[in-house]
PDB file of C-alpha atoms in Angstrom:
ATOM      1  CA  UNK A   1      23.339  20.659  -3.179  1.00  0.00           C
ATOM      2  CA  UNK A   2      20.347  18.489  -3.931  1.00  0.00           C
ATOM      3  CA  UNK A   3      18.263  19.181  -7.025  1.00  0.00           C
ATOM      4  CA  UNK A   4      14.558  20.019  -6.842  1.00  0.00           C
ATOM      5  CA  UNK A   5      13.528  16.582  -8.251  1.00  0.00           C
ATOM      6  CA  UNK A   6      15.739  15.024  -5.571  1.00  0.00           C
ATOM      7  CA  UNK A   7      14.083  17.010  -2.772  1.00  0.00           C
ATOM      8  CA  UNK A   8      10.631  16.156  -4.064  1.00  0.00           C
ATOM      9  CA  UNK A   9      11.605  12.481  -4.304  1.00  0.00           C
ATOM     10  CA  UNK A  10      12.791  12.511  -0.696  1.00  0.00           C
ATOM     11  CA  UNK A  11       9.454  13.938   0.510  1.00  0.00           C
ATOM     12  CA  UNK A  12       7.362  11.410  -1.437  1.00  0.00           C
ATOM     13  CA  UNK A  13       9.657   8.517  -0.547  1.00  0.00           C
ATOM     14  CA  UNK A  14       9.625   9.277   3.181  1.00  0.00           C
ATOM     15  CA  UNK A  15       5.846   9.688   3.124  1.00  0.00           C
ATOM     16  CA  UNK A  16       5.562   6.271   1.441  1.00  0.00           C
ATOM     17  CA  UNK A  17       8.021   4.814   3.982  1.00  0.00           C
ATOM     18  CA  UNK A  18       5.811   6.132   6.804  1.00  0.00           C
ATOM     19  CA  UNK A  19       2.801   4.483   5.144  1.00  0.00           C
ATOM     20  CA  UNK A  20       4.716   1.195   4.882  1.00  0.00           C
ATOM     21  CA  UNK A  21       5.846   1.353   8.516  1.00  0.00           C
ATOM     22  CA  UNK A  22       2.221   1.700   9.617  1.00  0.00           C
ATOM     23  CA  UNK A  23       1.313  -1.233   7.354  1.00  0.00           C
ATOM     24  CA  UNK A  24       4.176  -3.272   8.856  1.00  0.00           C
ATOM     25  CA  UNK A  25       3.114  -2.558  12.450  1.00  0.00           C
ATOM     26  CA  UNK A  26      -0.543  -3.166  11.626  1.00  0.00           C
ATOM     27  CA  UNK A  27       0.158  -6.579  10.097  1.00  0.00           C
ATOM     28  CA  UNK A  28       2.609  -7.644  12.813  1.00  0.00           C
ATOM     29  CA  UNK A  29      -0.123  -6.837  15.333  1.00  0.00           C
ATOM     30  CA  UNK A  30      -2.643  -8.804  13.258  1.00  0.00           C
ATOM     31  CA  UNK A  31      -0.267 -11.784  13.188  1.00  0.00           C
ATOM     32  CA  UNK A  32       0.288 -11.679  16.942  1.00  0.00           C
ATOM     33  CA  UNK A  33      -3.412 -11.226  17.684  1.00  0.00           C
ATOM     34  CA  UNK A  34      -4.579 -13.434  14.817  1.00  0.00           C
ATOM     35  CA  UNK A  35      -7.620 -14.776  16.678  1.00  0.00           C
ATOM     36  CA  UNK A  36      -9.046 -11.252  16.986  1.00  0.00           C
ATOM     37  CA  UNK A  37      -8.045 -10.342  13.434  1.00  0.00           C
ATOM     38  CA  UNK A  38      -9.619 -13.451  11.912  1.00  0.00           C
ATOM     39  CA  UNK A  39     -12.920 -13.137  13.736  1.00  0.00           C
ATOM     40  CA  UNK A  40     -14.986 -15.901  15.314  1.00  0.00           C
ATOM     41  CA  UNK A  41     -16.282 -17.842  12.296  1.00  0.00           C
ATOM     42  CA  UNK A  42     -13.967 -16.808   9.494  1.00  0.00           C
ATOM     43  CA  UNK A  43     -13.431 -20.331   8.150  1.00  0.00           C
ATOM     44  CA  UNK A  44      -9.933 -19.480   6.890  1.00  0.00           C
ATOM     45  CA  UNK A  45      -7.209 -21.855   8.127  1.00  0.00           C
ATOM     46  CA  UNK A  46      -4.878 -20.130  10.606  1.00  0.00           C
ATOM     47  CA  UNK A  47      -1.771 -21.084   8.613  1.00  0.00           C
ATOM     48  CA  UNK A  48      -3.207 -19.402   5.507  1.00  0.00           C
ATOM     49  CA  UNK A  49      -4.050 -16.208   7.376  1.00  0.00           C
ATOM     50  CA  UNK A  50      -0.611 -16.079   9.021  1.00  0.00           C
ATOM     51  CA  UNK A  51       1.133 -16.796   5.697  1.00  0.00           C
ATOM     52  CA  UNK A  52      -0.749 -13.985   3.996  1.00  0.00           C
ATOM     53  CA  UNK A  53       0.009 -11.670   6.893  1.00  0.00           C
ATOM     54  CA  UNK A  54       3.715 -12.590   6.818  1.00  0.00           C
ATOM     55  CA  UNK A  55       3.758 -11.856   3.076  1.00  0.00           C
ATOM     56  CA  UNK A  56       2.371  -8.367   3.711  1.00  0.00           C
ATOM     57  CA  UNK A  57       4.980  -7.783   6.443  1.00  0.00           C
ATOM     58  CA  UNK A  58       7.734  -8.907   4.061  1.00  0.00           C
ATOM     59  CA  UNK A  59       6.394  -6.713   1.252  1.00  0.00           C
ATOM     60  CA  UNK A  60       6.365  -3.729   3.625  1.00  0.00           C
ATOM     61  CA  UNK A  61      10.008  -4.320   4.567  1.00  0.00           C
ATOM     62  CA  UNK A  62      11.058  -4.720   0.916  1.00  0.00           C
ATOM     63  CA  UNK A  63       9.174  -1.528   0.039  1.00  0.00           C
ATOM     64  CA  UNK A  64      10.963   0.446   2.754  1.00  0.00           C
ATOM     65  CA  UNK A  65      14.360  -0.860   1.638  1.00  0.00           C
ATOM     66  CA  UNK A  66      13.618  -0.042  -2.012  1.00  0.00           C
ATOM     67  CA  UNK A  67      12.409   3.476  -1.205  1.00  0.00           C
ATOM     68  CA  UNK A  68      15.399   4.212   1.000  1.00  0.00           C
ATOM     69  CA  UNK A  69      17.649   2.904  -1.764  1.00  0.00           C
ATOM     70  CA  UNK A  70      16.171   5.422  -4.199  1.00  0.00           C
ATOM     71  CA  UNK A  71      16.724   8.265  -1.738  1.00  0.00           C
ATOM     72  CA  UNK A  72      20.330   7.297  -1.020  1.00  0.00           C
ATOM     73  CA  UNK A  73      21.293   6.402  -4.593  1.00  0.00           C
ATOM     74  CA  UNK A  74      24.972   7.131  -4.302  1.00  0.00           C
ATOM     75  CA  UNK A  75      25.470   5.320  -1.003  1.00  0.00           C
ATOM     76  CA  UNK A  76      23.760   2.006  -1.642  1.00  0.00           C
ATOM     77  CA  UNK A  77      24.798  -0.725  -4.014  1.00  0.00           C
ATOM     78  CA  UNK A  78      21.663  -2.129  -5.566  1.00  0.00           C
ATOM     79  CA  UNK A  79      20.398  -2.932  -8.995  1.00  0.00           C
ATOM     80  CA  UNK A  80      18.372   0.118  -9.951  1.00  0.00           C
ATOM     81  CA  UNK A  81      16.326  -1.957 -12.368  1.00  0.00           C
ATOM     82  CA  UNK A  82      15.428  -4.459  -9.646  1.00  0.00           C
ATOM     83  CA  UNK A  83      14.523  -1.689  -7.204  1.00  0.00           C
ATOM     84  CA  UNK A  84      12.356   0.074  -9.786  1.00  0.00           C
ATOM     85  CA  UNK A  85      10.694  -3.207 -10.800  1.00  0.00           C
ATOM     86  CA  UNK A  86       9.844  -3.966  -7.179  1.00  0.00           C
ATOM     87  CA  UNK A  87       8.512  -0.451  -6.666  1.00  0.00           C
ATOM     88  CA  UNK A  88       6.341  -0.715  -9.789  1.00  0.00           C
ATOM     89  CA  UNK A  89       4.981  -4.052  -8.559  1.00  0.00           C
ATOM     90  CA  UNK A  90       4.117  -2.345  -5.278  1.00  0.00           C
ATOM     91  CA  UNK A  91       2.415   0.472  -7.176  1.00  0.00           C
ATOM     92  CA  UNK A  92       0.351  -2.036  -9.159  1.00  0.00           C
ATOM     93  CA  UNK A  93      -0.668  -4.002  -6.062  1.00  0.00           C
ATOM     94  CA  UNK A  94      -1.720  -0.900  -4.132  1.00  0.00           C
ATOM     95  CA  UNK A  95      -3.553   0.598  -7.104  1.00  0.00           C
ATOM     96  CA  UNK A  96      -5.402  -2.616  -7.952  1.00  0.00           C
ATOM     97  CA  UNK A  97      -6.275  -3.129  -4.276  1.00  0.00           C
ATOM     98  CA  UNK A  98      -7.097   0.452  -3.319  1.00  0.00           C
ATOM     99  CA  UNK A  99      -8.815   2.107  -6.252  1.00  0.00           C
ATOM    100  CA  UNK A 100     -11.641  -0.363  -7.049  1.00  0.00           C
ATOM    101  CA  UNK A 101     -12.454  -0.932  -3.374  1.00  0.00           C
ATOM    102  CA  UNK A 102     -12.630   2.771  -2.605  1.00  0.00           C
ATOM    103  CA  UNK A 103     -14.667   3.489  -5.760  1.00  0.00           C
ATOM    104  CA  UNK A 104     -17.130   0.791  -4.719  1.00  0.00           C
ATOM    105  CA  UNK A 105     -17.336   2.156  -1.173  1.00  0.00           C
ATOM    106  CA  UNK A 106     -17.941   5.708  -2.386  1.00  0.00           C
ATOM    107  CA  UNK A 107     -20.558   4.739  -4.972  1.00  0.00           C
ATOM    108  CA  UNK A 108     -22.310   2.559  -2.390  1.00  0.00           C
ATOM    109  CA  UNK A 109     -22.196   5.283   0.300  1.00  0.00           C
ATOM    110  CA  UNK A 110     -23.643   7.849  -2.104  1.00  0.00           C
ATOM    111  CA  UNK A 111     -26.450   5.496  -3.134  1.00  0.00           C
ATOM    112  CA  UNK A 112     -25.304   5.143  -6.755  1.00  0.00           C
ATOM    113  CA  UNK A 113     -24.738   1.396  -6.329  1.00  0.00           C
ATOM    114  CA  UNK A 114     -26.645   0.270  -3.214  1.00  0.00           C
ATOM    115  CA  UNK A 115     -25.976  -3.408  -4.025  1.00  0.00           C
ATOM    116  CA  UNK A 116     -22.260  -2.918  -4.612  1.00  0.00           C
ATOM    117  CA  UNK A 117     -20.438  -1.750  -7.709  1.00  0.00           C
ATOM    118  CA  UNK A 118     -21.121  -4.986  -9.578  1.00  0.00           C
ATOM    119  CA  UNK A 119     -24.603  -5.421  -8.068  1.00  0.00           C
ATOM    120  CA  UNK A 120     -23.667  -8.760  -6.524  1.00  0.00           C
ATOM    121  CA  UNK A 121     -25.103  -8.099  -3.043  1.00  0.00           C
ATOM    122  CA  UNK A 122     -28.574  -9.620  -2.621  1.00  0.00           C
ATOM    123  CA  UNK A 123     -29.681  -6.819  -0.311  1.00  0.00           C
ATOM    124  CA  UNK A 124     -28.673  -3.183  -0.236  1.00  0.00           C
ATOM    125  CA  UNK A 125     -25.450  -2.612   1.706  1.00  0.00           C
ATOM    126  CA  UNK A 126     -25.994  -1.024   5.107  1.00  0.00           C
ATOM    127  CA  UNK A 127     -23.813   2.060   4.874  1.00  0.00           C
ATOM    128  CA  UNK A 128     -24.371   3.030   8.496  1.00  0.00           C
ATOM    129  CA  UNK A 129     -22.662  -0.084   9.853  1.00  0.00           C
ATOM    130  CA  UNK A 130     -19.196  -0.199  11.395  1.00  0.00           C
ATOM    131  CA  UNK A 131     -18.232  -3.001   8.963  1.00  0.00           C
ATOM    132  CA  UNK A 132     -18.964  -0.782   5.961  1.00  0.00           C
ATOM    133  CA  UNK A 133     -16.971   2.163   7.314  1.00  0.00           C
ATOM    134  CA  UNK A 134     -14.119  -0.090   8.447  1.00  0.00           C
ATOM    135  CA  UNK A 135     -13.922  -1.413   4.888  1.00  0.00           C
ATOM    136  CA  UNK A 136     -13.943   2.153   3.564  1.00  0.00           C
ATOM    137  CA  UNK A 137     -11.075   3.098   5.882  1.00  0.00           C
ATOM    138  CA  UNK A 138      -9.048   0.061   4.813  1.00  0.00           C
ATOM    139  CA  UNK A 139      -9.688   0.703   1.114  1.00  0.00           C
ATOM    140  CA  UNK A 140      -8.867   4.370   1.632  1.00  0.00           C
ATOM    141  CA  UNK A 141      -5.614   3.402   3.319  1.00  0.00           C
ATOM    142  CA  UNK A 142      -4.594   1.227   0.360  1.00  0.00           C
ATOM    143  CA  UNK A 143      -5.539   4.068  -1.991  1.00  0.00           C
ATOM    144  CA  UNK A 144      -3.368   6.448   0.052  1.00  0.00           C
ATOM    145  CA  UNK A 145      -0.503   3.959  -0.291  1.00  0.00           C
ATOM    146  CA  UNK A 146      -0.848   4.097  -4.063  1.00  0.00           C
ATOM    147  CA  UNK A 147      -1.068   7.904  -3.996  1.00  0.00           C
ATOM    148  CA  UNK A 148       2.243   8.021  -2.091  1.00  0.00           C
ATOM    149  CA  UNK A 149       4.141   5.206  -3.805  1.00  0.00           C
ATOM    150  CA  UNK A 150       3.393   6.038  -7.449  1.00  0.00           C
ATOM    151  CA  UNK A 151       4.928   9.561  -7.356  1.00  0.00           C
ATOM    152  CA  UNK A 152       7.918   8.285  -5.358  1.00  0.00           C
ATOM    153  CA  UNK A 153       8.508   5.597  -7.981  1.00  0.00           C
ATOM    154  CA  UNK A 154       8.147   7.988 -10.915  1.00  0.00           C
ATOM    155  CA  UNK A 155      10.386  10.573  -9.255  1.00  0.00           C
ATOM    156  CA  UNK A 156      13.039   7.970  -8.467  1.00  0.00           C
ATOM    157  CA  UNK A 157      13.550   7.483 -12.203  1.00  0.00           C
ATOM    158  CA  UNK A 158      13.665  11.220 -12.883  1.00  0.00           C
ATOM    159  CA  UNK A 159      16.043  11.803  -9.987  1.00  0.00           C
ATOM    160  CA  UNK A 160      18.352   9.063 -11.223  1.00  0.00           C
ATOM    161  CA  UNK A 161      18.375  10.571 -14.730  1.00  0.00           C
ATOM    162  CA  UNK A 162      19.156  14.013 -13.298  1.00  0.00           C
ATOM    163  CA  UNK A 163      21.978  12.565 -11.179  1.00  0.00           C
ATOM    164  CA  UNK A 164      23.472  10.821 -14.236  1.00  0.00           C
ATOM    165  CA  UNK A 165      23.316  14.032 -16.263  1.00  0.00           C
ATOM    166  CA  UNK A 166      25.409  15.985 -13.745  1.00  0.00           C
TER     167      UNK A 166
END
């Protein structure tokens, strides 16, 4: 019978896996349709965009493997320290990427910081534009990733301790 921390871990881990699968599919699609994803006058070299995109795809795969490893602790042979380290790196990346961007979007949308959180925009940001709301959705998605991955990572440690104790 699985303990309550184990059941909770499974729910958080599978939710984070679902988030990572969407990220994987999204970035594979961006890599295949890179001309649309880059935009007409982006100025970024194609190789750089595709390299970045491939890195995100790889990180998504590694995240899924690490999360599934935490759920199936007894069945997989993996260094628990390595898995936890990789999960914590993922937590840091998603938190650093998602939280500040979403905070800026929200403060800009509410009119608290019409020129951006740091005031670096020369003119007030147009909050009614599709570009603004697309950015808010993307930042919100990264924030959601952090909200799902952090508890899964914390619970993986607790679940492992509980499994060792029994």
